[in-house]
Amino acid sequence: MTGTVLDDLHHFAQRAWWALLLRGLLALAVGVFILVRPLESIAAFALVIAWWAMFTGFVNAVQAFELKRVARHWWVLLLSGLVSIGFGILALMYYPGLSLAFAVFVAVWWLMVTGVIEFYAALQMKKIGAPWGWTGAFGVLSVVASVFGLLSPPATLVAIMGLMAWFGIVVGLTLIIGAFRVRSIVKP
């Protein structure tokens, strides 16, 4: 039985290594594109946010009606969907400003909330005598970064795009290397 499972995995890897390669090449291309063409990347990012909001809103609305018979609060999902659809439409009407403001707001909110939680966790760790310094420092750093993000939305947007670019490059290279390693292992 073990031989069969290994044979199946070997066969799968032989047929699928190229999918890792393609995903890696795409991630690498997106990362490099963001670095080389930042303005076009920001414009595309704004469109992705708008269309994603409309798509998820539509899916939520349809799902709400499907759940109407079995879920008492189905309307909450419908409301969520309608808000997302409305945001997506407004984001296209006020392109690219509203989508980009949303991206900055989400990043700043995320930094603020996680920073406060981390700082609180550090205080709790200190009470029980556990190492708390790094957790507290990262909490404070997150809160400070969120304040700077609010004070300078353009810099926050540049930081978001830079993170996306370098993430794409690192993930792309990792997937490409992984694809060739898988291919070398399963070569006939």
XYZ file of C-alpha atoms in Angstrom:
188
model
C 0.000 0.000 0.000
C 2.849 2.409 0.818
C 4.314 1.890 -2.627
C 1.015 2.864 -4.198
C 0.788 6.120 -2.237
C 4.393 7.002 -3.087
C 3.800 6.100 -6.717
C 0.704 8.331 -6.758
C 2.645 11.220 -5.196
C 5.482 10.725 -7.686
C 3.034 10.713 -10.600
C 1.268 13.818 -9.243
C 4.563 15.687 -8.812
C 5.617 14.767 -12.350
C 2.425 16.238 -13.730
C 2.138 19.291 -11.449
C 5.623 20.799 -11.006
C 4.942 23.223 -13.842
C 1.979 24.727 -11.910
C 4.413 25.784 -9.163
C 6.668 27.236 -11.827
C 3.848 29.253 -13.417
C 2.641 30.561 -10.053
C 6.209 31.529 -9.203
C 6.737 33.310 -12.504
C 3.460 35.202 -12.114
C 4.247 36.260 -8.518
C 7.741 37.336 -9.562
C 6.370 39.285 -12.540
C 3.792 41.069 -10.366
C 6.420 41.952 -7.770
C 8.817 43.329 -10.372
C 5.979 45.171 -12.156
C 5.003 46.926 -8.924
C 8.602 48.082 -8.410
C 9.144 49.145 -12.019
C 5.700 50.696 -12.664
C 4.456 51.950 -9.285
C 1.796 54.364 -10.571
C 0.198 51.780 -12.835
C 0.381 49.285 -9.975
C -1.437 51.619 -7.625
C -4.117 52.202 -10.243
C -4.537 48.449 -10.725
C -4.626 47.924 -6.953
C -7.473 50.437 -6.684
C -9.437 48.566 -9.362
C -8.857 45.209 -7.689
C -10.252 46.573 -4.418
C -13.355 47.978 -6.136
C -14.103 44.852 -8.182
C -13.328 42.544 -5.260
C -15.805 44.445 -3.073
C -18.526 44.112 -5.704
C -17.782 40.424 -6.294
C -17.809 39.482 -2.618
C -20.891 41.627 -2.061
C -22.755 39.860 -4.845
C -21.728 36.438 -3.485
C -22.837 37.413 0.032
C -26.193 38.690 -1.241
C -26.884 35.505 -3.208
C -25.814 33.367 -0.261
C -28.091 35.356 2.075
C -31.126 34.493 -0.054
C -30.058 30.850 -0.112
C -29.829 30.865 3.697
C -33.143 32.684 4.177
C -35.051 29.442 4.853
C -32.594 28.112 7.441
C -30.925 31.131 9.062
C -32.904 33.547 11.188
C -30.459 36.417 10.681
C -29.893 35.913 6.942
C -30.466 39.604 6.437
C -27.125 40.421 8.128
C -25.301 38.665 5.292
C -27.532 40.449 2.772
C -26.748 43.804 4.386
C -23.039 42.989 4.294
C -23.331 42.142 0.612
C -25.226 45.309 -0.227
C -22.672 47.451 1.631
C -19.842 45.753 -0.293
C -21.628 46.219 -3.620
C -22.284 49.868 -2.773
C -18.667 50.417 -1.790
C -17.464 48.772 -5.006
C -19.697 50.985 -7.129
C -18.620 54.113 -5.262
C -14.977 53.046 -5.521
C -15.342 52.853 -9.300
C -17.169 56.191 -9.431
C -14.505 57.874 -7.290
C -11.619 55.930 -8.792
C -8.894 55.602 -7.530
C -9.233 57.734 -4.395
C -11.859 55.787 -2.462
C -10.208 52.376 -2.960
C -6.803 53.697 -2.023
C -8.178 55.495 1.029
C -9.815 52.204 2.025
C -6.503 50.321 1.657
C -4.727 52.866 3.850
C -7.560 52.831 6.401
C -7.500 49.017 6.636
C -3.713 48.966 7.058
C -3.808 51.677 9.730
C -6.723 50.040 11.563
C -4.953 46.668 11.471
C -1.767 48.185 12.887
C -3.651 50.032 15.622
C -5.789 47.085 16.759
C -2.966 44.541 16.700
C -0.650 46.991 18.448
C -3.099 47.582 21.283
C -3.731 43.837 21.616
C 0.006 43.082 21.620
C 0.656 45.735 24.250
C -2.154 44.370 26.418
C -0.759 40.846 25.970
C 2.669 42.118 27.042
C 1.193 43.589 30.228
C -0.510 40.279 30.984
C 2.738 38.406 30.317
C 4.588 40.751 32.667
C 2.026 40.056 35.433
C 2.729 36.330 35.290
C 6.484 36.758 35.045
C 6.803 35.692 31.394
C 9.166 37.441 28.953
C 7.169 40.400 27.670
C 9.621 42.954 26.277
C 9.501 42.058 22.592
C 5.734 41.687 22.579
C 5.358 45.084 24.238
C 7.870 46.696 21.889
C 6.102 45.348 18.806
C 2.765 46.517 20.218
C 4.074 50.042 20.731
C 5.758 49.996 17.316
C 2.490 48.947 15.657
C 0.549 51.743 17.346
C 3.212 54.313 16.405
C 3.211 53.044 12.808
C -0.576 53.382 12.683
C -0.349 57.000 13.846
C 2.253 57.751 11.165
C 0.011 55.964 8.673
C -2.862 58.264 9.540
C -0.631 61.324 9.330
C 0.837 60.353 5.944
C -1.531 58.262 3.801
C 0.653 58.532 0.664
C 3.643 57.076 2.526
C 1.398 54.313 3.868
C 0.257 53.492 0.341
C 3.872 53.395 -0.844
C 4.705 51.040 2.039
C 1.765 48.761 1.164
C 2.821 48.600 -2.475
C 6.448 47.991 -1.506
C 5.444 45.134 0.777
C 3.318 43.644 -1.991
C 6.190 43.935 -4.470
C 8.785 42.298 -2.242
C 6.317 39.650 -1.096
C 5.630 38.795 -4.750
C 9.337 38.593 -5.538
C 10.194 36.404 -2.534
C 7.205 34.103 -3.032
C 7.858 33.944 -6.774
C 11.494 32.966 -6.356
C 10.584 30.421 -3.674
C 7.956 28.802 -5.901
C 10.301 28.724 -8.898
C 13.063 27.080 -6.858
C 10.520 24.650 -5.401
C 9.217 23.775 -8.865
C 12.671 22.904 -10.137
C 13.423 20.895 -6.996
C 10.211 18.914 -7.416
C 11.028 18.392 -11.084
C 14.550 17.164 -10.294
C 13.235 14.708 -7.699
C 10.624 13.199 -10.013
C 12.636 13.162 -13.244
C 12.088 9.804 -14.949
